[in-house]
CSV table of C-alpha atoms in Angstrom, one decimal:
chain,number,residue,atom,x,y,z
A,1,UNK,CA,28.6,73.7,242.3
A,2,UNK,CA,30.0,72.7,239.0
A,3,UNK,CA,29.0,69.1,238.1
A,4,UNK,CA,31.6,67.1,235.7
A,5,UNK,CA,30.1,64.3,233.7
A,6,UNK,CA,32.1,61.7,232.0
A,7,UNK,CA,31.0,59.5,229.3
A,8,UNK,CA,31.0,56.6,228.5
A,9,UNK,CA,31.2,55.0,232.2
A,10,UNK,CA,33.1,52.4,230.5
A,11,UNK,CA,35.1,51.9,227.2
A,12,UNK,CA,36.1,48.7,226.1
A,13,UNK,CA,39.0,49.1,223.4
A,14,UNK,CA,41.4,46.3,221.5
A,15,UNK,CA,45.2,47.1,222.2
A,16,UNK,CA,46.5,49.6,219.4
A,17,UNK,CA,43.3,51.0,218.9
A,18,UNK,CA,42.2,54.6,219.6
A,19,UNK,CA,40.0,55.6,222.7
A,20,UNK,CA,38.2,58.8,222.7
A,21,UNK,CA,36.9,59.9,226.5
A,22,UNK,CA,34.4,62.6,226.9
A,23,UNK,CA,33.9,65.2,230.1
A,24,UNK,CA,31.4,67.6,230.3
A,25,UNK,CA,31.0,70.8,232.6
A,26,UNK,CA,27.6,72.2,234.0
A,27,UNK,CA,29.1,75.4,233.3
A,28,UNK,CA,31.8,77.0,231.9
A,29,UNK,CA,35.5,76.1,233.3
A,30,UNK,CA,37.5,77.9,230.7
A,31,UNK,CA,40.4,75.9,230.1
A,32,UNK,CA,41.0,75.0,233.8
A,33,UNK,CA,40.8,71.2,233.4
A,34,UNK,CA,42.8,68.0,234.4
A,35,UNK,CA,42.9,64.5,233.3
A,36,UNK,CA,43.8,61.9,235.8
A,37,UNK,CA,44.6,58.0,235.2
A,38,UNK,CA,43.9,55.6,238.2
A,39,UNK,CA,45.3,52.1,237.8
A,40,UNK,CA,43.9,49.3,240.7
A,41,UNK,CA,45.3,49.8,243.9
A,42,UNK,CA,47.5,53.1,242.9
A,43,UNK,CA,47.0,56.9,243.7
A,44,UNK,CA,45.9,58.9,240.5
A,45,UNK,CA,48.4,60.2,238.5
A,46,UNK,CA,48.2,63.7,236.6
A,47,UNK,CA,48.3,63.2,232.9
A,48,UNK,CA,46.7,66.8,231.3
A,49,UNK,CA,46.3,70.2,232.7
A,50,UNK,CA,45.2,73.2,231.2
A,51,UNK,CA,42.8,71.0,229.0
A,52,UNK,CA,45.7,70.3,226.6
A,53,UNK,CA,48.8,70.2,228.3
A,54,UNK,CA,50.9,67.1,229.1
A,55,UNK,CA,52.2,66.6,232.3
A,56,UNK,CA,55.9,65.9,232.6
A,57,UNK,CA,56.7,61.9,231.4
A,58,UNK,CA,53.2,61.6,230.1
A,59,UNK,CA,53.7,60.0,226.5
A,60,UNK,CA,52.7,61.8,223.4
A,61,UNK,CA,49.7,59.4,222.8
A,62,UNK,CA,47.8,61.1,225.4
A,63,UNK,CA,46.0,64.4,224.2
A,64,UNK,CA,43.5,66.8,225.6
A,65,UNK,CA,41.1,69.1,223.9
A,66,UNK,CA,38.4,71.2,224.2
A,67,UNK,CA,37.1,74.4,226.7
A,68,UNK,CA,34.2,75.9,228.0
A,69,UNK,CA,32.3,73.0,228.8
A,70,UNK,CA,33.1,70.1,226.6
A,71,UNK,CA,36.5,68.2,227.0
A,72,UNK,CA,38.2,65.2,225.4
A,73,UNK,CA,40.9,62.7,226.3
A,74,UNK,CA,42.0,60.7,223.4
A,75,UNK,CA,44.7,57.8,223.7
A,76,UNK,CA,45.7,57.3,220.1
A,77,UNK,CA,47.1,53.9,220.3
A,78,UNK,CA,46.2,51.8,223.3
A,79,UNK,CA,49.1,50.0,225.0
A,80,UNK,CA,48.3,47.4,228.0
A,81,UNK,CA,49.3,49.8,230.5
A,82,UNK,CA,47.0,52.5,229.6
A,83,UNK,CA,43.8,50.3,230.9
A,84,UNK,CA,42.4,52.1,234.0
A,85,UNK,CA,40.0,54.5,235.3
A,86,UNK,CA,40.3,58.0,233.9
A,87,UNK,CA,39.1,61.4,235.6
A,88,UNK,CA,38.5,64.9,234.6
A,89,UNK,CA,38.5,67.3,237.3
A,90,UNK,CA,37.8,71.3,237.0
A,91,UNK,CA,39.7,73.8,239.2
A,92,UNK,CA,38.1,76.9,237.8
A,93,UNK,CA,35.1,77.4,239.9
A,94,UNK,CA,36.1,76.5,243.7
A,95,UNK,CA,35.5,75.7,246.2
A,96,UNK,CA,34.8,72.8,245.6
A,97,UNK,CA,37.3,71.4,243.2
A,98,UNK,CA,35.2,68.5,241.5
A,99,UNK,CA,35.8,65.4,239.5
A,100,UNK,CA,33.9,63.5,236.9
A,101,UNK,CA,32.3,59.8,237.9
A,102,UNK,CA,35.4,58.4,236.1
A,103,UNK,CA,35.3,56.3,232.6
A,104,UNK,CA,36.9,52.6,233.2
A,105,UNK,CA,39.0,51.7,229.9
A,106,UNK,CA,38.8,48.0,229.6
A,107,UNK,CA,40.6,45.4,227.3
A,108,UNK,CA,38.1,44.5,224.8
B,1,UNK,CA,62.0,63.8,244.3
B,2,UNK,CA,58.4,65.5,245.4
B,3,UNK,CA,56.8,62.8,247.9
B,4,UNK,CA,53.8,62.8,250.0
B,5,UNK,CA,53.1,60.0,252.7
B,6,UNK,CA,50.0,59.8,254.3
B,7,UNK,CA,49.5,58.1,257.9
B,8,UNK,CA,47.0,57.9,260.7
B,9,UNK,CA,44.3,55.7,258.9
B,10,UNK,CA,42.6,52.6,260.5
B,11,UNK,CA,39.2,51.4,262.1
B,12,UNK,CA,37.1,53.8,264.0
B,13,UNK,CA,33.6,53.3,265.3
B,14,UNK,CA,31.2,55.6,264.4
B,15,UNK,CA,31.2,59.2,266.3
B,16,UNK,CA,34.8,58.6,267.1
B,17,UNK,CA,37.9,60.4,265.9
B,18,UNK,CA,41.1,60.3,263.9
B,19,UNK,CA,43.8,62.5,262.5
B,20,UNK,CA,45.5,61.8,259.6
B,21,UNK,CA,49.0,63.3,258.8
B,22,UNK,CA,50.8,63.9,255.3
B,23,UNK,CA,54.6,64.3,255.4
B,24,UNK,CA,55.7,66.3,252.6
B,25,UNK,CA,59.5,66.3,251.1
B,26,UNK,CA,61.4,67.1,248.0
B,27,UNK,CA,59.7,70.7,247.6
B,28,UNK,CA,59.3,74.1,249.4
B,29,UNK,CA,56.1,72.8,251.6
B,30,UNK,CA,55.4,76.0,252.6
B,31,UNK,CA,55.0,77.6,249.2
B,32,UNK,CA,51.9,75.3,248.4
B,33,UNK,CA,48.4,75.0,249.1
B,34,UNK,CA,47.2,71.5,249.9
B,35,UNK,CA,44.6,69.2,249.5
B,36,UNK,CA,42.7,66.0,251.1
B,37,UNK,CA,40.7,63.9,248.3
B,38,UNK,CA,39.0,61.1,249.4
B,39,UNK,CA,37.7,57.5,247.6
B,40,UNK,CA,35.2,55.4,248.9
B,41,UNK,CA,35.7,51.6,248.0
B,42,UNK,CA,34.9,51.2,244.4
B,43,UNK,CA,34.0,54.8,243.7
B,44,UNK,CA,35.1,57.9,242.6
B,45,UNK,CA,37.4,61.0,243.5
B,46,UNK,CA,36.2,63.6,245.8
B,47,UNK,CA,37.5,66.4,247.2
B,48,UNK,CA,37.6,67.1,251.0
B,49,UNK,CA,39.3,70.1,252.3
B,50,UNK,CA,42.0,73.0,251.3
B,51,UNK,CA,44.5,74.9,253.2
B,52,UNK,CA,46.8,77.8,251.9
B,53,UNK,CA,50.3,77.9,252.3
B,54,UNK,CA,50.4,79.8,255.5
B,55,UNK,CA,47.3,77.9,256.9
B,56,UNK,CA,45.5,80.8,257.5
B,57,UNK,CA,42.3,80.3,254.9
B,58,UNK,CA,40.7,76.9,254.7
B,59,UNK,CA,37.9,75.2,252.5
B,60,UNK,CA,35.8,72.3,253.1
B,61,UNK,CA,33.4,69.9,251.2
B,62,UNK,CA,29.6,70.6,252.5
B,63,UNK,CA,29.7,66.8,253.6
B,64,UNK,CA,32.8,67.4,255.9
B,65,UNK,CA,32.1,70.9,257.4
B,66,UNK,CA,31.8,71.4,261.0
B,67,UNK,CA,33.4,67.8,261.6
B,68,UNK,CA,36.8,67.7,259.8
B,69,UNK,CA,39.6,70.4,260.1
B,70,UNK,CA,42.2,71.0,257.9
B,71,UNK,CA,45.8,72.1,259.4
B,72,UNK,CA,49.6,72.2,258.4
B,73,UNK,CA,52.7,72.7,260.2
B,74,UNK,CA,54.9,74.0,257.6
B,75,UNK,CA,58.4,73.7,260.2
B,76,UNK,CA,57.4,69.9,260.1
B,77,UNK,CA,56.3,69.9,256.3
B,78,UNK,CA,53.3,68.3,257.6
B,79,UNK,CA,50.0,68.1,256.7
B,80,UNK,CA,47.1,67.4,258.8
B,81,UNK,CA,43.3,66.4,258.7
B,82,UNK,CA,41.3,66.1,262.0
B,83,UNK,CA,38.4,64.2,261.6
B,84,UNK,CA,35.5,64.0,264.3
B,85,UNK,CA,32.2,62.9,264.3
B,86,UNK,CA,32.7,60.2,262.0
B,87,UNK,CA,30.3,58.6,260.0
B,88,UNK,CA,30.2,55.2,257.9
B,89,UNK,CA,30.1,57.4,254.7
B,90,UNK,CA,33.6,58.7,255.8
B,91,UNK,CA,34.9,55.1,255.1
B,92,UNK,CA,37.4,55.7,252.5
B,93,UNK,CA,41.2,56.1,251.1
B,94,UNK,CA,41.9,59.7,252.0
B,95,UNK,CA,45.0,61.2,249.6
B,96,UNK,CA,47.2,64.2,250.4
B,97,UNK,CA,47.5,66.0,247.3
B,98,UNK,CA,49.5,69.1,246.3
B,99,UNK,CA,48.2,72.2,244.7
B,100,UNK,CA,50.1,73.5,241.7
B,101,UNK,CA,51.5,77.0,242.3
B,102,UNK,CA,49.0,78.8,240.6
B,103,UNK,CA,45.6,80.3,241.8
B,104,UNK,CA,43.8,77.9,239.3
B,105,UNK,CA,45.9,75.1,240.2
B,106,UNK,CA,45.5,71.3,239.5
B,107,UNK,CA,46.8,68.5,242.0
B,108,UNK,CA,50.0,66.9,241.4
B,109,UNK,CA,51.5,64.7,242.7
B,110,UNK,CA,49.0,62.7,245.0
B,111,UNK,CA,50.3,60.9,248.1
B,112,UNK,CA,49.7,56.9,248.3
B,113,UNK,CA,46.9,57.3,250.5
B,114,UNK,CA,45.7,55.8,254.0
B,115,UNK,CA,42.5,54.0,254.5
B,116,UNK,CA,40.0,55.3,257.1
B,117,UNK,CA,37.3,52.5,258.0
B,118,UNK,CA,34.5,53.7,260.4
B,119,UNK,CA,32.3,50.7,261.2
B,120,UNK,CA,31.0,49.2,264.4
């Protein structure tokens, strides 16, 4: 099983600042990595797939990078609606499809 | 609009059974693999099971293998999850998710989820 590890667990950021979230895979997942956003009481929403491709309707302030075992999600200028939990997921080595434990982005 | 609507959740005693349903609309259901993903209260996302487009191939997480069965009815555009021998640790919101069209596919969209509570 490919274990996904996200850091940090919690990120405190002021509105307008940049947020950088990390995700590490226990073995290579190539570029088969997705990022999801989840707000309280809501289902997750796809943000990024293929490590760096934004999903339909996702603002340009969200960007993804990386390949192999190291990945990054960057939110260039945090808006109020961006405070949420973010999960990475690998879909290269399946089954199982595996998620990171999540990074909570909170208001500083 | 692509839509996934889960139903069938509720309170069940340990050892009991429950069947979840997911009604799909807005896309050609029979062309897509489908998954169930769960989330225990206050916890992260955990993949549970997957079925291929025709229903002939399935996969399960080790934690549910032998207890849960995923299936689909393409004529009714509906995905199912039969859950037997339920345990306390199966308590979670269960999401129905579409697998994108490629072999290496991500999950999009997600249903709103249905809550399963296993408790005596």
